[in-house]
Tab-separated table of C-alpha atoms in Angstrom:
chain	number	residue	atom	x	y	z
Q	1	UNK	CA	-16.321	20.474	5.228
Q	2	UNK	CA	-13.115	22.410	5.979
Q	3	UNK	CA	-14.485	23.488	9.373
Q	4	UNK	CA	-15.487	19.910	10.185
Q	5	UNK	CA	-12.030	18.608	9.233
Q	6	UNK	CA	-10.359	21.274	11.389
Q	7	UNK	CA	-12.539	20.386	14.388
Q	8	UNK	CA	-11.776	16.685	14.010
Q	9	UNK	CA	-8.029	17.394	13.745
Q	10	UNK	CA	-8.089	19.532	16.903
Q	11	UNK	CA	-10.037	16.834	18.752
Q	12	UNK	CA	-7.551	14.177	17.684
Q	13	UNK	CA	-4.561	16.236	18.814
Q	14	UNK	CA	-6.160	17.047	22.159
Q	15	UNK	CA	-7.168	13.452	22.671
Q	16	UNK	CA	-3.652	12.262	21.925
Q	17	UNK	CA	-2.182	14.879	24.273
Q	18	UNK	CA	-4.320	13.644	27.169
Q	19	UNK	CA	-3.646	10.005	26.404
Q	20	UNK	CA	-0.924	9.433	28.994
Q	21	UNK	CA	-1.342	5.672	29.228
Q	22	UNK	CA	2.130	4.124	28.717
Q	23	UNK	CA	2.767	1.489	26.103
Q	24	UNK	CA	2.337	-2.064	27.365
Q	25	UNK	CA	4.801	-3.495	24.813
Q	26	UNK	CA	7.597	-5.189	26.796
Q	27	UNK	CA	9.836	-6.181	23.892
Q	28	UNK	CA	13.373	-4.927	24.468
Q	29	UNK	CA	13.559	-3.546	20.958
Q	30	UNK	CA	15.111	-0.283	19.828
Q	31	UNK	CA	11.926	0.331	17.817
Q	32	UNK	CA	9.881	0.709	21.012
Q	33	UNK	CA	10.043	4.008	22.887
Q	34	UNK	CA	7.761	2.938	25.753
Q	35	UNK	CA	9.007	2.052	29.236
Q	36	UNK	CA	9.585	-1.592	28.277
Q	37	UNK	CA	11.503	-0.926	25.055
Q	38	UNK	CA	15.151	-0.106	24.406
Q	39	UNK	CA	14.964	2.936	22.148
Q	40	UNK	CA	16.950	4.989	24.693
Q	41	UNK	CA	19.935	2.684	24.219
Q	42	UNK	CA	20.053	3.406	20.496
Q	43	UNK	CA	19.579	7.148	20.999
Q	44	UNK	CA	22.292	7.254	23.641
Q	45	UNK	CA	24.752	5.392	21.416
Q	46	UNK	CA	24.089	7.813	18.572
Q	47	UNK	CA	24.657	10.813	20.844
Q	48	UNK	CA	28.016	9.313	21.801
Q	49	UNK	CA	29.011	9.191	18.121
Q	50	UNK	CA	28.601	5.439	17.724
Q	51	UNK	CA	27.144	4.258	14.420
Q	52	UNK	CA	24.072	2.048	14.855
Q	53	UNK	CA	22.219	-0.324	12.589
Q	54	UNK	CA	19.000	-2.241	13.106
Q	55	UNK	CA	19.398	-5.705	11.590
Q	56	UNK	CA	15.971	-6.979	10.509
Q	57	UNK	CA	16.919	-10.017	8.416
Q	58	UNK	CA	17.258	-13.652	9.391
Q	59	UNK	CA	20.466	-14.453	11.227
Q	60	UNK	CA	21.617	-16.418	8.181
Q	61	UNK	CA	22.040	-13.055	6.413
Q	62	UNK	CA	24.671	-11.887	8.902
Q	63	UNK	CA	27.390	-13.289	6.675
Q	64	UNK	CA	26.256	-10.909	3.908
Q	65	UNK	CA	26.947	-7.798	5.957
Q	66	UNK	CA	29.700	-5.836	4.209
Q	67	UNK	CA	32.873	-5.583	6.315
Q	68	UNK	CA	33.626	-2.033	7.442
Q	69	UNK	CA	36.947	-2.439	9.203
Q	70	UNK	CA	35.436	-0.922	12.352
Q	71	UNK	CA	35.033	-2.465	15.770
Q	72	UNK	CA	31.506	-3.872	15.688
Q	73	UNK	CA	29.209	-5.174	18.402
Q	74	UNK	CA	26.251	-7.447	17.608
Q	75	UNK	CA	23.654	-6.838	20.322
Q	76	UNK	CA	21.023	-9.550	20.895
Q	77	UNK	CA	18.937	-8.104	23.723
Q	78	UNK	CA	16.507	-10.618	25.245
Q	79	UNK	CA	14.892	-11.797	21.957
Q	80	UNK	CA	11.147	-12.329	22.129
Q	81	UNK	CA	11.032	-15.029	19.425
Q	82	UNK	CA	12.928	-18.240	20.085
Q	83	UNK	CA	16.194	-18.576	18.183
Q	84	UNK	CA	16.063	-21.568	15.843
Q	85	UNK	CA	19.049	-23.920	15.354
Q	86	UNK	CA	19.975	-22.340	11.971
Q	87	UNK	CA	19.905	-18.891	13.588
Q	88	UNK	CA	22.029	-20.069	16.499
Q	89	UNK	CA	24.594	-21.587	14.150
Q	90	UNK	CA	24.736	-18.430	12.023
Q	91	UNK	CA	25.334	-16.221	15.081
Q	92	UNK	CA	28.080	-18.480	16.440
Q	93	UNK	CA	29.788	-18.545	13.029
Q	94	UNK	CA	29.652	-14.739	12.725
Q	95	UNK	CA	33.242	-13.818	13.612
Q	96	UNK	CA	33.351	-10.175	12.496
Q	97	UNK	CA	31.945	-8.614	15.690
Q	98	UNK	CA	31.815	-9.049	19.437
Q	99	UNK	CA	28.564	-10.362	20.904
Q	100	UNK	CA	26.282	-8.789	23.499
Q	101	UNK	CA	23.886	-11.467	24.763
Q	102	UNK	CA	21.210	-10.272	27.149
Q	103	UNK	CA	18.350	-11.959	28.983
Q	104	UNK	CA	16.729	-15.370	29.147
Q	105	UNK	CA	15.872	-15.203	25.423
Q	106	UNK	CA	19.587	-15.440	24.642
Q	107	UNK	CA	20.297	-18.132	27.252
Q	108	UNK	CA	20.766	-20.840	24.596
Q	109	UNK	CA	23.546	-18.791	22.994
Q	110	UNK	CA	25.114	-18.163	26.402
Q	111	UNK	CA	25.474	-21.923	26.890
Q	112	UNK	CA	27.913	-21.919	23.979
Q	113	UNK	CA	30.109	-19.767	26.231
Q	114	UNK	CA	29.670	-21.949	29.315
Q	115	UNK	CA	26.931	-19.978	31.133
Q	116	UNK	CA	23.159	-20.002	31.431
Q	117	UNK	CA	20.517	-17.694	32.887
Q	118	UNK	CA	18.992	-18.541	36.239
Q	119	UNK	CA	15.638	-16.739	36.653
Q	120	UNK	CA	14.347	-15.724	40.087
Q	121	UNK	CA	11.024	-14.020	39.243
Q	122	UNK	CA	9.895	-13.918	42.889
Q	123	UNK	CA	13.173	-12.606	44.212
Q	124	UNK	CA	15.198	-9.527	43.309
Q	125	UNK	CA	18.629	-8.217	44.088
Q	126	UNK	CA	20.613	-5.105	43.420
Q	127	UNK	CA	23.258	-5.292	40.687
Q	128	UNK	CA	26.493	-3.380	41.297
Q	129	UNK	CA	30.075	-3.477	39.991
Q	130	UNK	CA	32.180	-5.803	42.109
Q	131	UNK	CA	33.438	-4.029	45.187
Q	132	UNK	CA	31.007	-1.081	44.836
Q	133	UNK	CA	28.271	-0.343	47.367
Q	134	UNK	CA	24.600	-0.142	46.399
Q	135	UNK	CA	23.008	3.296	46.142
Q	136	UNK	CA	19.509	4.649	45.600
Q	137	UNK	CA	20.059	4.462	41.825
Q	138	UNK	CA	21.350	0.898	41.788
Q	139	UNK	CA	19.139	-1.220	39.469
Q	140	UNK	CA	17.277	-4.332	40.597
Q	141	UNK	CA	17.604	-7.638	38.708
Q	142	UNK	CA	15.600	-10.866	38.757
Q	143	UNK	CA	18.116	-13.149	37.015
Q	144	UNK	CA	21.737	-14.173	37.423
Q	145	UNK	CA	24.362	-16.083	35.446
Q	146	UNK	CA	25.314	-19.612	36.385
Q	147	UNK	CA	28.284	-21.532	34.904
Q	148	UNK	CA	27.340	-24.805	33.196
Q	149	UNK	CA	30.837	-26.356	33.624
Q	150	UNK	CA	30.378	-28.225	30.320
Q	151	UNK	CA	32.784	-28.405	27.402
Q	152	UNK	CA	30.009	-28.629	24.786
Q	153	UNK	CA	26.332	-27.877	24.479
Q	154	UNK	CA	23.821	-29.967	22.508
Q	155	UNK	CA	20.192	-28.957	21.946
Q	156	UNK	CA	17.941	-31.645	20.437
Q	157	UNK	CA	14.577	-29.965	21.117
Q	158	UNK	CA	14.118	-29.017	17.423
Q	159	UNK	CA	15.393	-32.239	15.879
Q	160	UNK	CA	12.017	-33.307	14.493
Q	161	UNK	CA	11.113	-30.081	12.674
Q	162	UNK	CA	14.519	-28.479	11.968
Q	163	UNK	CA	17.770	-29.918	13.261
Q	164	UNK	CA	19.795	-30.406	16.369
Q	165	UNK	CA	22.168	-27.684	17.491
Q	166	UNK	CA	25.543	-28.164	19.098
Q	167	UNK	CA	28.512	-25.967	19.934
Q	168	UNK	CA	31.793	-26.308	21.763
Q	169	UNK	CA	32.561	-24.123	24.764
Q	170	UNK	CA	35.900	-22.406	24.139
Q	171	UNK	CA	38.709	-21.978	26.603
Q	172	UNK	CA	39.129	-18.431	27.882
Q	173	UNK	CA	42.202	-16.315	28.269
Q	174	UNK	CA	40.290	-13.928	30.563
Q	175	UNK	CA	36.871	-13.420	32.139
Q	176	UNK	CA	35.886	-9.949	33.351
Q	177	UNK	CA	33.166	-9.563	35.942
Q	178	UNK	CA	31.074	-6.497	35.162
Q	179	UNK	CA	28.102	-6.726	37.544
Q	180	UNK	CA	27.252	-8.875	40.538
Q	181	UNK	CA	24.443	-8.920	43.052
Q	182	UNK	CA	25.042	-7.723	46.568
Q	183	UNK	CA	25.291	-11.404	47.548
Q	184	UNK	CA	28.038	-12.050	44.994
Q	185	UNK	CA	26.126	-13.808	42.195
Q	186	UNK	CA	27.126	-13.010	38.619
Q	187	UNK	CA	24.894	-10.648	36.645
Q	188	UNK	CA	27.131	-9.517	33.748
Q	189	UNK	CA	30.510	-10.796	32.542
Q	190	UNK	CA	32.755	-10.398	29.507
Q	191	UNK	CA	34.442	-13.574	28.254
Q	192	UNK	CA	37.522	-13.543	26.002
Q	193	UNK	CA	38.114	-16.858	24.177
Q	194	UNK	CA	41.740	-17.952	24.020
Q	195	UNK	CA	41.849	-18.720	20.298
Q	196	UNK	CA	39.311	-16.200	18.970
Q	197	UNK	CA	39.674	-12.544	18.237
Q	198	UNK	CA	36.185	-11.495	19.311
Q	199	UNK	CA	34.725	-11.523	22.820
Q	200	UNK	CA	31.234	-11.924	24.224
Q	201	UNK	CA	29.403	-9.930	26.874
Q	202	UNK	CA	26.798	-11.914	28.812
Q	203	UNK	CA	24.093	-10.103	30.817
Q	204	UNK	CA	21.511	-12.109	32.752
Q	205	UNK	CA	18.604	-9.658	33.038
Q	206	UNK	CA	17.125	-7.801	30.070
Q	207	UNK	CA	15.507	-5.249	32.408
Q	208	UNK	CA	18.872	-3.474	32.604
Q	209	UNK	CA	18.372	-2.375	28.966
Q	210	UNK	CA	14.776	-1.162	29.201
Q	211	UNK	CA	14.046	2.532	28.737
Q	212	UNK	CA	12.689	2.984	32.244
Q	213	UNK	CA	15.790	1.476	33.893
Q	214	UNK	CA	18.158	3.268	31.528
Q	215	UNK	CA	16.602	6.600	32.456
Q	216	UNK	CA	16.156	6.288	36.217
Q	217	UNK	CA	18.963	3.981	37.427
Q	218	UNK	CA	22.657	3.321	36.952
Q	219	UNK	CA	21.736	0.827	34.239
Q	220	UNK	CA	22.064	3.676	31.717
Q	221	UNK	CA	25.750	4.436	32.400
Q	222	UNK	CA	26.455	0.681	32.571
Q	223	UNK	CA	24.826	-0.133	29.196
Q	224	UNK	CA	26.371	2.817	27.388
Q	225	UNK	CA	29.721	2.104	29.049
Q	226	UNK	CA	29.760	-1.280	27.320
Q	227	UNK	CA	29.838	0.552	23.977
Q	228	UNK	CA	31.443	3.965	24.408
Q	229	UNK	CA	35.171	3.891	23.686
Q	230	UNK	CA	35.093	0.189	22.742
Q	231	UNK	CA	33.090	-0.013	19.509
Q	232	UNK	CA	32.582	2.100	16.399
Q	233	UNK	CA	29.295	0.475	15.378
Q	234	UNK	CA	26.542	-1.442	17.171
Q	235	UNK	CA	24.258	-3.810	15.255
Q	236	UNK	CA	20.938	-4.341	17.058
Q	237	UNK	CA	19.296	-7.638	16.160
Q	238	UNK	CA	15.575	-6.863	15.653
Q	239	UNK	CA	14.304	-9.820	13.635
Q	240	UNK	CA	13.650	-11.921	16.741
Q	241	UNK	CA	11.629	-9.096	18.275
Q	242	UNK	CA	9.100	-9.375	15.431
Q	243	UNK	CA	10.466	-6.504	13.348
Q	244	UNK	CA	11.595	-8.513	10.349
Q	245	UNK	CA	11.983	-6.728	7.025
Q	246	UNK	CA	9.314	-8.950	5.485
Q	247	UNK	CA	5.677	-8.155	6.072
Q	248	UNK	CA	2.615	-6.558	4.601
Q	249	UNK	CA	2.104	-2.823	4.280
Q	250	UNK	CA	-1.627	-3.420	4.727
Q	251	UNK	CA	-1.046	-5.213	8.041
Q	252	UNK	CA	1.208	-2.413	9.265
Q	253	UNK	CA	-1.373	0.193	8.252
Q	254	UNK	CA	-4.195	-1.638	10.012
Q	255	UNK	CA	-2.099	-1.988	13.151
Q	256	UNK	CA	-1.350	1.741	13.052
Q	257	UNK	CA	-5.036	2.618	12.739
Q	258	UNK	CA	-5.769	0.623	15.902
Q	259	UNK	CA	-3.465	2.752	18.059
Q	260	UNK	CA	-3.576	6.214	16.472
Q	261	UNK	CA	-6.378	8.799	16.787
Q	262	UNK	CA	-5.832	9.609	13.135
Q	263	UNK	CA	-6.442	5.953	12.331
Q	264	UNK	CA	-9.753	6.029	14.188
Q	265	UNK	CA	-10.663	9.198	12.313
Q	266	UNK	CA	-9.944	7.448	9.006
Q	267	UNK	CA	-12.155	4.505	10.000
Q	268	UNK	CA	-14.993	6.829	11.022
Q	269	UNK	CA	-14.677	8.778	7.780
Q	270	UNK	CA	-14.801	5.527	5.809
Q	271	UNK	CA	-17.905	4.434	7.729
Q	272	UNK	CA	-19.657	7.741	7.028
Q	273	UNK	CA	-18.785	7.454	3.344
Q	274	UNK	CA	-20.095	3.880	3.210
Q	275	UNK	CA	-23.373	4.938	4.845
Q	276	UNK	CA	-23.738	7.857	2.440
Q	277	UNK	CA	-23.173	5.511	-0.494
Q	278	UNK	CA	-25.663	3.009	0.937
Q	279	UNK	CA	-28.429	5.551	1.438
Q	280	UNK	CA	-27.744	7.137	-1.936
Q	281	UNK	CA	-28.087	3.775	-3.654
Q	282	UNK	CA	-31.549	2.928	-2.217
Q	283	UNK	CA	-34.436	3.850	-4.555
Q	284	UNK	CA	-37.554	5.067	-2.781
Q	285	UNK	CA	-40.816	4.616	-4.704
Q	286	UNK	CA	-41.540	2.954	-8.046
Q	287	UNK	CA	-39.135	3.084	-10.933
Q	288	UNK	CA	-39.623	5.997	-13.310
Q	289	UNK	CA	-40.953	4.652	-16.644
Q	290	UNK	CA	-38.750	5.376	-19.638
Q	291	UNK	CA	-39.793	8.004	-22.166
Q	292	UNK	CA	-41.364	6.358	-25.210
Q	293	UNK	CA	-39.928	7.875	-28.385
Q	294	UNK	CA	-42.604	9.195	-30.794
Q	295	UNK	CA	-41.914	8.692	-34.466
Q	296	UNK	CA	-42.266	11.699	-36.758
Q	297	UNK	CA	-45.094	11.856	-39.242
Q	298	UNK	CA	-44.308	11.950	-42.986
Q	299	UNK	CA	-45.368	15.589	-43.055
Q	300	UNK	CA	-42.818	16.430	-40.376
Q	301	UNK	CA	-40.111	14.717	-42.398
Q	302	UNK	CA	-41.083	16.690	-45.467
Q	303	UNK	CA	-41.119	19.935	-43.492
Q	304	UNK	CA	-37.714	19.183	-42.004
Q	305	UNK	CA	-36.297	18.391	-45.429
Q	306	UNK	CA	-37.747	21.581	-46.876
Q	307	UNK	CA	-36.287	23.637	-44.026
Q	308	UNK	CA	-32.857	22.090	-44.539
Q	309	UNK	CA	-32.914	22.667	-48.296
Q	310	UNK	CA	-34.095	26.261	-47.846
Q	311	UNK	CA	-31.305	26.977	-45.387
Q	312	UNK	CA	-28.775	25.513	-47.804
Q	313	UNK	CA	-30.241	27.353	-50.843
Q	314	UNK	CA	-31.006	23.991	-52.429
Q	315	UNK	CA	-33.947	24.999	-54.635
Q	316	UNK	CA	-32.519	23.104	-57.614
Q	317	UNK	CA	-32.123	19.966	-55.530
Q	318	UNK	CA	-35.683	20.271	-54.223
Q	319	UNK	CA	-37.098	20.646	-57.742
Q	320	UNK	CA	-35.025	17.674	-58.910
Q	321	UNK	CA	-36.445	15.538	-56.072
Q	322	UNK	CA	-39.984	16.553	-57.032
Q	323	UNK	CA	-39.424	15.663	-60.680
Q	324	UNK	CA	-37.862	12.312	-59.837
Q	325	UNK	CA	-40.878	11.502	-57.727
Q	326	UNK	CA	-43.159	12.239	-60.686
Q	327	UNK	CA	-41.063	9.983	-62.894
Q	328	UNK	CA	-41.409	7.092	-60.445
Q	329	UNK	CA	-45.195	7.510	-60.362
Q	330	UNK	CA	-45.527	7.647	-64.176
Q	331	UNK	CA	-43.191	4.719	-64.735
Q	332	UNK	CA	-44.948	1.405	-65.544
Q	333	UNK	CA	-45.081	-1.082	-62.635
Q	334	UNK	CA	-41.997	-3.294	-62.321
Q	335	UNK	CA	-39.640	-0.881	-64.072
Q	336	UNK	CA	-37.003	1.151	-62.278
Q	337	UNK	CA	-36.342	4.780	-63.085
Q	338	UNK	CA	-32.925	5.184	-64.620
Q	339	UNK	CA	-31.027	7.761	-66.604
Q	340	UNK	CA	-30.929	11.551	-66.543
Q	341	UNK	CA	-34.187	12.987	-65.228
Q	342	UNK	CA	-33.743	16.169	-67.329
Q	343	UNK	CA	-33.718	14.039	-70.512
Q	344	UNK	CA	-36.859	12.367	-69.235
Q	345	UNK	CA	-38.544	15.818	-68.847
Q	346	UNK	CA	-37.582	16.653	-72.448
Q	347	UNK	CA	-39.268	13.427	-73.632
Q	348	UNK	CA	-42.505	14.254	-71.840
Q	349	UNK	CA	-43.429	16.636	-74.701
Q	350	UNK	CA	-43.894	13.598	-76.950
Q	351	UNK	CA	-46.602	12.274	-74.628
Q	352	UNK	CA	-48.532	15.592	-74.636
Q	353	UNK	CA	-51.749	15.337	-76.642
Q	354	UNK	CA	-53.438	18.599	-75.812
Q	355	UNK	CA	-52.260	22.215	-75.711
Q	356	UNK	CA	-52.773	22.251	-71.911
Q	357	UNK	CA	-50.411	19.294	-71.473
Q	358	UNK	CA	-47.823	20.936	-73.739
Q	359	UNK	CA	-47.945	24.129	-71.671
Q	360	UNK	CA	-47.544	22.208	-68.414
Q	361	UNK	CA	-44.555	20.270	-69.755
Q	362	UNK	CA	-42.976	23.483	-71.016
Q	363	UNK	CA	-43.429	25.118	-67.593
Q	364	UNK	CA	-41.813	22.141	-65.827
Q	365	UNK	CA	-38.893	22.187	-68.264
Q	366	UNK	CA	-38.323	25.866	-67.529
Q	367	UNK	CA	-38.449	25.299	-63.781
Q	368	UNK	CA	-35.801	22.576	-63.983
Q	369	UNK	CA	-33.204	24.970	-65.328
Q	370	UNK	CA	-30.417	25.738	-62.746
Q	371	UNK	CA	-30.519	28.916	-60.657
Q	372	UNK	CA	-34.231	28.947	-59.797
Q	373	UNK	CA	-35.518	31.226	-56.998
Q	374	UNK	CA	-37.115	29.898	-53.792
Q	375	UNK	CA	-40.657	30.522	-55.055
Q	376	UNK	CA	-40.047	28.156	-57.980
Q	377	UNK	CA	-40.104	25.152	-55.612
Q	378	UNK	CA	-43.791	25.630	-54.817
Q	379	UNK	CA	-44.531	26.343	-58.478
Q	380	UNK	CA	-42.711	23.157	-59.499
Q	381	UNK	CA	-44.734	21.155	-56.971
Q	382	UNK	CA	-48.002	22.514	-58.330
Q	383	UNK	CA	-46.895	21.912	-61.923
Q	384	UNK	CA	-45.956	18.314	-61.121
Q	385	UNK	CA	-49.380	17.703	-59.559
Q	386	UNK	CA	-51.085	19.177	-62.630
Q	387	UNK	CA	-48.971	17.031	-64.931
Q	388	UNK	CA	-49.737	13.951	-62.837
Q	389	UNK	CA	-53.456	14.601	-63.206
Q	390	UNK	CA	-53.038	14.989	-66.973
Q	391	UNK	CA	-50.694	12.070	-67.712
Q	392	UNK	CA	-51.407	9.406	-65.150
Q	393	UNK	CA	-52.499	6.051	-66.578
């Protein structure tokens, strides 16, 4: 069994080592280390000495975050799950941190700052800082920012099931352009409201924060430059990527077994165990009849009793049992034997009519005295039988 387990473990490790197929998960979450995730952003921030936190609760719980006195940034990077009106309201009311809004998933929030995302899936452009030329490492984007030129935003698409959402677009004391396309369209800006302490950073394309772009293009220095030297802590919003704190441990375990070689090994081991239990439970052939207990004969009971009394040196008890049996047989029908059996033996002399009966009674009386040897048991039995023959009615 140990050799088999070692072979399976080696096979699993080798199989995992040769499994070079990249993860197909495209959620821009810091929990995903594949090409489409954003784990590199979290790792890079930590290496720069920036504290990070993954926020996995509903947005309504943002108000319960304890204040730290540090400069915080709440990063909402292209959420996969649509933000509901209560979530949108909670994020807008959260005034203890700057906002980083990225991608089309955060476009509804961007409208509260006067901009929206314009997708161009069939067209791409290079994104560069304004006034900088494009290079071989300049990232490509498929979305740009477009000003809405509205003073308020109202969303009534969830009125029937939840509620309508509305927000006022603030006036700005400054707007910083961070990235533009080579044709001059906005890709990333930082807006600074005139009457609010905290700012917002709007980025049109979530691809700029994916691991593959962060590693191979200038998107890495750009994304980390938004944080380094500006913030002490970054809060990554993960609930709307499907990583909420609620959930089932069983579901997580089953999902792990689907993607891990060790999980497949566990399923195979469970299947082998189930088959072994199934085959072990099947009965082949007729049922074995039960053993019929055989009752002991009276002679066996007597022999067992005699053996027990002999082992316990119970000669006196054996003689007493023999005498009591004689008394029951000589007693008239319907009467129960009561009283001291030794007194009854003494009275037997009155019923003796011949010298032979007197001698037999005298012998029995002598044998009933305490301290008799083992041979006296047989003698008492013979004497009782003789007396029964002489005195029976």
